Coordinates of C-alpha atoms in Angstrom, one line a residue:
X1 CA 1.1 3.7 15.6
X2 CA -0.3 6.9 14.3
X3 CA 0.2 6.0 10.6
X4 CA -2.6 3.8 9.3
X5 CA -2.5 1.9 6.0
X6 CA -5.6 1.6 3.8
X7 CA -4.0 -0.5 1.1
X8 CA -6.7 -3.2 1.5
X9 CA -9.5 -0.6 0.7
X10 CA -7.7 0.6 -2.4
X11 CA -7.1 -2.9 -3.6
X12 CA -10.8 -3.7 -3.2
X13 CA -11.9 -0.5 -4.9
X14 CA -9.6 -1.3 -7.9
X15 CA -10.5 -5.0 -8.0
X16 CA -6.8 -5.9 -7.7
X17 CA -5.5 -8.9 -5.6
X18 CA -2.5 -8.7 -3.5
X19 CA -0.9 -11.4 -5.7
X20 CA -1.5 -9.3 -8.8
X21 CA -0.1 -6.2 -7.2
X22 CA 2.9 -8.1 -6.1
X23 CA 3.7 -9.2 -9.6
X24 CA 3.1 -5.8 -11.1
X25 CA 5.4 -3.9 -8.7
X26 CA 8.0 -6.5 -8.0
X27 CA 7.5 -6.7 -4.3
X28 CA 6.9 -10.0 -2.5
X29 CA 3.4 -10.9 -1.3
X30 CA 4.8 -11.3 2.2
X31 CA 6.1 -7.7 2.2
X32 CA 2.9 -6.3 0.8
X33 CA 1.0 -8.3 3.4
X34 CA 3.1 -6.7 6.1
X35 CA 2.4 -3.3 4.7
X36 CA -1.3 -4.0 4.3
X37 CA -1.8 -5.1 7.8
X38 CA 0.0 -2.0 9.2
X39 CA 2.9 -4.0 10.6
X40 CA 5.6 -2.4 8.4
X41 CA 8.0 -0.1 10.1
X42 CA 9.0 1.7 6.8
X43 CA 8.3 1.8 3.1
X44 CA 10.7 2.9 0.4
X45 CA 9.5 5.8 -1.7
X46 CA 10.2 3.7 -4.8
X47 CA 7.8 1.0 -3.6
X48 CA 5.2 3.6 -2.7
X49 CA 5.6 5.2 -6.1
X50 CA 5.2 1.8 -7.9
X51 CA 2.1 1.0 -5.9
X52 CA 0.6 4.4 -6.6
X53 CA 1.3 4.1 -10.3
X54 CA -0.3 0.6 -10.5
X55 CA -3.3 1.5 -8.4
X56 CA -3.7 5.0 -9.9
X57 CA -3.8 6.7 -6.5
X58 CA -1.9 9.1 -4.3
X59 CA 0.2 8.2 -1.3
X60 CA -2.4 9.8 0.9
X61 CA -5.0 7.4 -0.4
X62 CA -2.9 4.5 1.1
X63 CA -1.4 6.1 4.2
X64 CA -2.9 8.5 6.7
X65 CA -1.8 10.1 10.0
X66 CA -4.2 9.6 12.8
X67 CA -3.3 11.4 16.0
X68 CA -4.2 9.5 19.1

């Protein structure tokens, strides 16, 4: 897939665990894990917005387009 997810890097930089982020944004750990590993097929804008608010980042900090 041409979209890569860098959520793990942002979590590490912010010192936030996946469990903590899950509690803050109201998304299950399983769903965040699917996103983090790049296996998600879609993400709701409301979820992306909540993650960005909690991690004080921009969507482009989490997602990037890498042409093959």
